[in-house]
Amino acid sequence: MIRPPRWAVAVAVGLGFALTGCAGGVHPAPAPTANAAPISPAKPTAPATARALGAVAVPFPDFATADFAKAFAAFKRSCPVLIKRADASGLTQPGDWNAACAAVSDRDPRGYIERYFTAVRVGDGRGLNTGYYEPLLEGSRTAGPGYAVPLYRRPPDLVELDLGNFSDALKGRKLRGRVAGKTFVPYYDRAAIEDGALTGRGLELAWAADPYAAFFLEIQGSGRLVLPGGEQLRIGYDGQNGRDYTAIGKLLRDRNALAPGQATMTGIIAWMCAHPAEGRALMRENRSKIFFRILTGDPTLGPPGALGIGLEPRFSVAADPAFVPLGAMLWLDTRVPGVAAPMRQLMVAQDTGGAIKGANRIDVFWGADNGAATIAGGMSATGTVTLLLPRAAAERLVRGAPPAP
């Protein structure tokens, strides 16, 4: 799954909402605590991969605080995809993971790690750590009083072109749009869809109670609708209209509508509640629109990440696949808001994000409850990432052998 850019990343949002917007149900998350060291997320210029930046072997962490069972379970679920997936980082090659994946066991976790892996850092290992979660919001399977905001499934006329099929110079580039007559044109933007471009086509997957909660649901990419009877309906990302994403918090800051430090999700919703007409127009300036599908699977896990595997709360992270092999385990040493002791934990890279770019850039998945929202919303710290790479891959790095073609 390729998720839309994380709003918490783009503007350091406190993601604390639970169910409603202007009705008073927004629960602000705390600001980052003093033990967090925020840095500005910036897209890397060069180098563009872990191989180019340089990766060096380092001593293993002491693993004293590791919850091996959860981390190993997440790694084992990733293995069927990991052993077949091309590694964009250039750190590993096909076959490197086979032995480690075949032997996963937490009976002697430290011995297993030392037998099959080498600890490696890309650059100095330091980067920005943030958090994300699975929001809850009020919704209904049908339209009705109090449920007027449609959440759409992916339209059948939304076409995705892989431009790499047309030119080697465009490999990795994709374009989304629709066919109009004999012409390929951009897909309907947010304003056109809100004005009825998809109405009457039976594409409404569900209906949300609050337009602001629905808007921020798109930013997270997945969530849980709390239905009138209390049942939860899980929905997840199933495509995007191809229009560029615009961070509305940045627009408000640039226009001096919000003071520095007020561009949190809570602050933005408060501003839109106080200026409803301007708020609707503001949301339309983000022309990107997300489409959803109903999710099934283990309810104890989060939505499927980029590997198509349910995310393990507190142990799954999003990373840039140019710097971290997706499916790999890593050791994260960072800070969590409101907690004095550092968080040092074994985790698995199972997801990506539009704003998760660069070496050692990590976004931790915290789950679906309100506690997760509070932690994710306040998390912004500089941490250190240590990758666990198969020994053969690490030995090639030491020798300076070229990556696989």
Coordinates of C-alpha atoms in Angstrom, one line a residue, residues 9-293:
V9 CA 4.8 14.5 9.5
A10 CA 4.1 17.3 7.2
V11 CA 3.3 19.9 9.8
A12 CA 4.1 18.2 13.2
V13 CA 0.4 17.6 13.9
G14 CA -1.0 16.5 17.2
L15 CA -3.2 13.7 16.0
G16 CA -5.6 13.4 18.9
F17 CA -9.1 13.3 17.5
A18 CA -11.4 10.4 18.2
L19 CA -14.9 10.8 16.9
T20 CA -16.1 14.3 16.0
G21 CA -14.8 17.7 15.1
C22 CA -16.7 20.9 16.0
A23 CA -19.0 19.1 18.4
G24 CA -16.3 19.1 21.0
G25 CA -15.0 15.6 20.6
V26 CA -11.5 16.6 19.6
H27 CA -9.0 15.4 22.3
P28 CA -5.8 17.3 21.8
A29 CA -2.6 15.3 22.1
P30 CA 0.3 16.8 24.2
A31 CA 3.0 18.7 22.5
P32 CA 6.4 16.9 22.2
T33 CA 8.0 16.7 25.7
A34 CA 11.3 18.2 26.6
N35 CA 13.0 14.9 26.1
A36 CA 12.1 15.0 22.4
A37 CA 14.5 16.7 20.0
P38 CA 12.4 17.8 17.0
I39 CA 14.1 18.2 13.7
S40 CA 12.6 19.4 10.4
P41 CA 11.7 16.5 8.1
A42 CA 13.3 17.3 4.7
K43 CA 13.5 15.3 1.6
P44 CA 16.9 14.0 0.9
T45 CA 18.8 15.4 -2.1
A46 CA 21.7 13.1 -2.5
P47 CA 22.6 10.3 -2.0
A48 CA 19.3 8.6 -3.0
T49 CA 20.0 5.1 -1.5
A50 CA 21.5 3.5 1.5
R51 CA 24.3 2.0 -0.7
A52 CA 25.2 5.5 -1.9
L53 CA 25.2 7.0 1.6
G54 CA 27.3 4.3 3.1
A55 CA 26.4 1.5 5.6
V56 CA 28.8 0.2 8.2
A57 CA 28.8 -2.7 10.6
V58 CA 28.4 -1.8 14.3
P59 CA 28.2 -3.8 17.6
F60 CA 24.8 -5.4 18.4
P61 CA 22.6 -3.4 20.8
D62 CA 22.2 -5.1 24.2
F63 CA 18.6 -6.0 23.5
A64 CA 17.8 -5.8 27.2
T65 CA 14.4 -4.1 26.6
A66 CA 13.4 -6.1 23.5
D67 CA 10.1 -7.8 23.2
F68 CA 11.3 -10.5 20.9
A69 CA 8.1 -12.4 20.6
K70 CA 6.1 -9.6 19.0
A71 CA 9.0 -8.4 16.8
F72 CA 9.8 -11.9 15.6
A73 CA 6.1 -12.6 14.9
A74 CA 6.0 -9.5 12.7
F75 CA 9.2 -10.4 11.0
K76 CA 8.0 -14.0 10.3
R77 CA 4.8 -12.6 8.7
S78 CA 6.9 -10.4 6.5
C79 CA 9.2 -13.2 5.3
P80 CA 7.1 -14.6 2.5
V81 CA 7.2 -11.2 0.8
L82 CA 10.7 -10.3 1.9
I83 CA 12.4 -13.2 0.3
K84 CA 10.8 -12.3 -3.1
R85 CA 10.9 -8.5 -3.0
A86 CA 13.5 -6.5 -4.8
D87 CA 15.4 -4.3 -2.3
A88 CA 15.4 -0.7 -3.5
S89 CA 18.0 0.2 -0.9
G90 CA 20.7 -1.9 -2.6
L91 CA 21.7 -3.4 0.8
T92 CA 20.5 -7.0 0.2
Q93 CA 20.1 -9.3 -2.8
P94 CA 17.7 -12.2 -3.6
G95 CA 18.4 -15.2 -1.4
D96 CA 20.0 -13.2 1.4
W97 CA 17.0 -13.7 3.6
N98 CA 16.2 -17.3 3.0
A99 CA 18.2 -18.9 5.9
A100 CA 17.1 -16.3 8.5
C101 CA 13.4 -16.6 7.5
A102 CA 13.5 -20.4 7.6
A103 CA 14.9 -20.4 11.1
V104 CA 12.9 -17.7 12.9
S105 CA 12.5 -18.6 16.6
D106 CA 12.3 -16.8 19.9
R107 CA 13.6 -19.7 22.0
D108 CA 17.1 -18.2 21.9
P109 CA 16.4 -14.8 20.4
R110 CA 19.8 -13.3 20.9
G111 CA 21.5 -16.4 19.6
Y112 CA 19.3 -16.4 16.6
I113 CA 20.1 -12.8 15.8
E114 CA 23.8 -13.2 16.2
R115 CA 23.8 -16.3 14.1
Y116 CA 22.0 -14.9 11.1
F117 CA 22.4 -11.1 11.2
T118 CA 24.9 -8.3 11.4
A119 CA 24.1 -4.9 12.9
V120 CA 24.5 -2.1 10.4
R121 CA 23.9 1.6 10.4
V122 CA 23.3 3.8 7.4
G123 CA 25.3 7.0 7.8
D124 CA 25.3 7.9 11.5
G125 CA 22.0 6.1 12.1
R126 CA 20.3 9.3 13.3
G127 CA 17.0 10.6 11.9
L128 CA 13.5 11.9 12.7
N129 CA 11.1 9.6 14.5
T130 CA 7.3 10.3 14.5
G131 CA 4.2 8.2 15.1
Y132 CA 1.0 7.3 13.4
Y133 CA -2.2 5.4 14.3
E134 CA -5.5 4.1 13.2
P135 CA -8.2 6.8 13.9
L136 CA -11.7 6.1 15.2
L137 CA -14.6 8.2 13.9
E138 CA -18.4 8.1 13.9
G139 CA -19.9 6.6 10.7
S140 CA -22.7 4.6 9.1
R141 CA -23.0 2.1 6.3
T142 CA -25.9 4.2 4.9
A143 CA -26.6 7.9 4.5
G144 CA -29.0 9.5 7.0
P145 CA -29.5 12.2 9.5
G146 CA -26.1 13.0 11.0
Y147 CA -24.3 10.9 8.4
A148 CA -23.8 13.0 5.3
V149 CA -20.1 12.7 4.4
P150 CA -19.5 10.0 1.8
L151 CA -16.4 7.9 1.9
Y152 CA -15.9 6.5 -1.6
R153 CA -14.5 3.2 -2.8
R154 CA -12.1 3.2 -5.7
P155 CA -13.9 4.3 -8.9
P156 CA -13.6 1.8 -11.8
D157 CA -12.7 4.5 -14.2
L158 CA -9.6 5.6 -12.2
V159 CA -6.7 4.4 -14.3
E160 CA -3.1 4.1 -13.2
L161 CA -0.4 4.2 -15.8
D162 CA 3.1 2.8 -15.2
L163 CA 5.2 5.2 -17.2
G164 CA 8.2 2.8 -16.9
N165 CA 6.4 0.7 -19.5
F166 CA 6.8 3.5 -22.0
S167 CA 10.4 4.6 -21.2
D168 CA 13.3 3.4 -19.1
A169 CA 13.9 7.0 -18.1
L170 CA 10.5 6.9 -16.4
K171 CA 10.8 3.7 -14.4
G172 CA 9.2 4.0 -11.0
R173 CA 6.9 6.9 -12.2
K174 CA 3.2 6.5 -12.3
L175 CA 0.3 8.6 -13.4
R176 CA -3.4 8.4 -12.4
G177 CA -6.3 9.8 -14.4
R178 CA -9.3 8.7 -16.5
V179 CA -10.1 8.3 -20.1
A180 CA -12.4 10.9 -21.6
G181 CA -13.2 10.1 -25.2
K182 CA -9.8 9.4 -26.8
T183 CA -7.8 11.4 -24.3
F184 CA -6.3 10.6 -20.9
V185 CA -7.1 13.4 -18.5
P186 CA -6.5 14.1 -14.8
Y187 CA -9.1 12.5 -12.5
Y188 CA -11.7 14.6 -10.7
D189 CA -10.2 16.6 -7.8
R190 CA -11.6 17.0 -4.3
A191 CA -13.8 19.9 -5.2
A192 CA -15.3 18.2 -8.2
I193 CA -16.0 15.1 -6.2
E194 CA -17.6 17.1 -3.3
D195 CA -19.7 18.8 -6.0
G196 CA -21.1 15.5 -7.2
A197 CA -18.7 14.1 -9.8
L198 CA -19.2 10.6 -8.3
T199 CA -22.7 10.9 -7.1
G200 CA -25.2 8.3 -8.3
R201 CA -22.6 5.7 -9.2
G202 CA -23.0 3.5 -6.1
L203 CA -19.4 4.2 -5.0
E204 CA -20.3 5.2 -1.4
L205 CA -18.6 2.7 0.9
A206 CA -19.8 4.4 4.0
W207 CA -20.8 7.7 5.4
A208 CA -19.0 9.7 8.1
A209 CA -20.6 12.0 10.6
D210 CA -18.0 14.8 10.5
P211 CA -16.4 16.3 7.5
Y212 CA -13.2 17.3 9.3
A213 CA -12.8 13.8 10.8
A214 CA -13.3 12.4 7.3
F215 CA -10.7 14.7 5.9
F216 CA -8.1 13.7 8.4
L217 CA -9.0 10.0 7.9
E218 CA -7.7 10.4 4.4
I219 CA -4.4 11.7 5.7
Q220 CA -4.0 8.6 7.9
G221 CA -5.0 6.3 5.0
S222 CA -7.1 3.9 7.2
G223 CA -9.3 3.9 10.2
R224 CA -12.2 2.4 12.0
L225 CA -15.8 3.7 11.7
V226 CA -17.8 3.4 14.9
L227 CA -21.3 2.5 13.6
P228 CA -24.6 3.5 15.4
G229 CA -24.9 0.2 17.1
G230 CA -21.3 0.3 18.4
E231 CA -19.9 -2.1 15.7
Q232 CA -16.6 -1.1 14.2
L233 CA -16.1 -1.1 10.4
R234 CA -12.4 -1.0 9.3
I235 CA -11.6 0.7 6.1
G236 CA -8.2 1.2 4.4
Y237 CA -6.5 3.0 1.5
D238 CA -7.4 1.7 -1.9
G239 CA -6.1 4.4 -4.2
Q240 CA -5.7 8.1 -4.8
N241 CA -7.0 10.4 -7.5
G242 CA -3.5 11.4 -8.7
R243 CA -3.7 15.0 -7.7
D244 CA -0.9 16.6 -5.7
Y245 CA -1.2 16.6 -1.9
T246 CA -1.3 20.0 -0.2
A247 CA -0.8 20.4 3.6
I248 CA -3.5 22.8 4.8
G249 CA -1.6 23.5 8.0
K250 CA 1.2 24.9 6.0
L251 CA -1.2 27.1 4.1
L252 CA -2.6 28.5 7.3
R253 CA 0.8 29.2 8.7
D254 CA 1.9 30.8 5.5
R255 CA -1.1 33.1 5.6
N256 CA -0.6 33.9 9.3
A257 CA -4.0 32.5 10.2
L258 CA -2.3 30.3 12.8
A259 CA 0.6 31.3 15.0
P260 CA 3.7 29.1 15.3
G261 CA 2.8 26.0 17.3
Q262 CA -0.9 26.3 16.6
A263 CA -0.8 24.3 13.4
T264 CA -1.7 21.0 15.1
M265 CA -4.7 19.0 13.9
T266 CA -6.7 20.3 16.9
G267 CA -5.7 23.9 16.1
I268 CA -6.6 23.5 12.5
I269 CA -10.0 22.0 13.2
A270 CA -10.7 24.8 15.8
W271 CA -9.9 27.3 13.1
M272 CA -12.2 25.6 10.5
C273 CA -15.0 25.4 13.1
A274 CA -14.7 29.1 13.7
H275 CA -14.6 29.8 9.9
P276 CA -16.8 27.1 8.3
A277 CA -17.0 28.6 4.8
E278 CA -13.2 29.3 4.7
G279 CA -12.6 25.9 6.2
R280 CA -14.4 24.1 3.4
A281 CA -12.5 26.2 0.8
L282 CA -9.3 25.4 2.6
M283 CA -9.8 21.6 2.5
R284 CA -10.6 21.9 -1.2
E285 CA -7.1 23.4 -1.8
N286 CA -5.8 19.9 -1.1
R287 CA -7.0 18.5 -4.4
S288 CA -5.9 15.0 -3.5
K289 CA -8.7 12.5 -2.7
I290 CA -8.3 9.1 -1.1
F291 CA -10.5 6.1 -1.9
F292 CA -11.1 3.2 0.6
R293 CA -12.0 -0.5 0.8

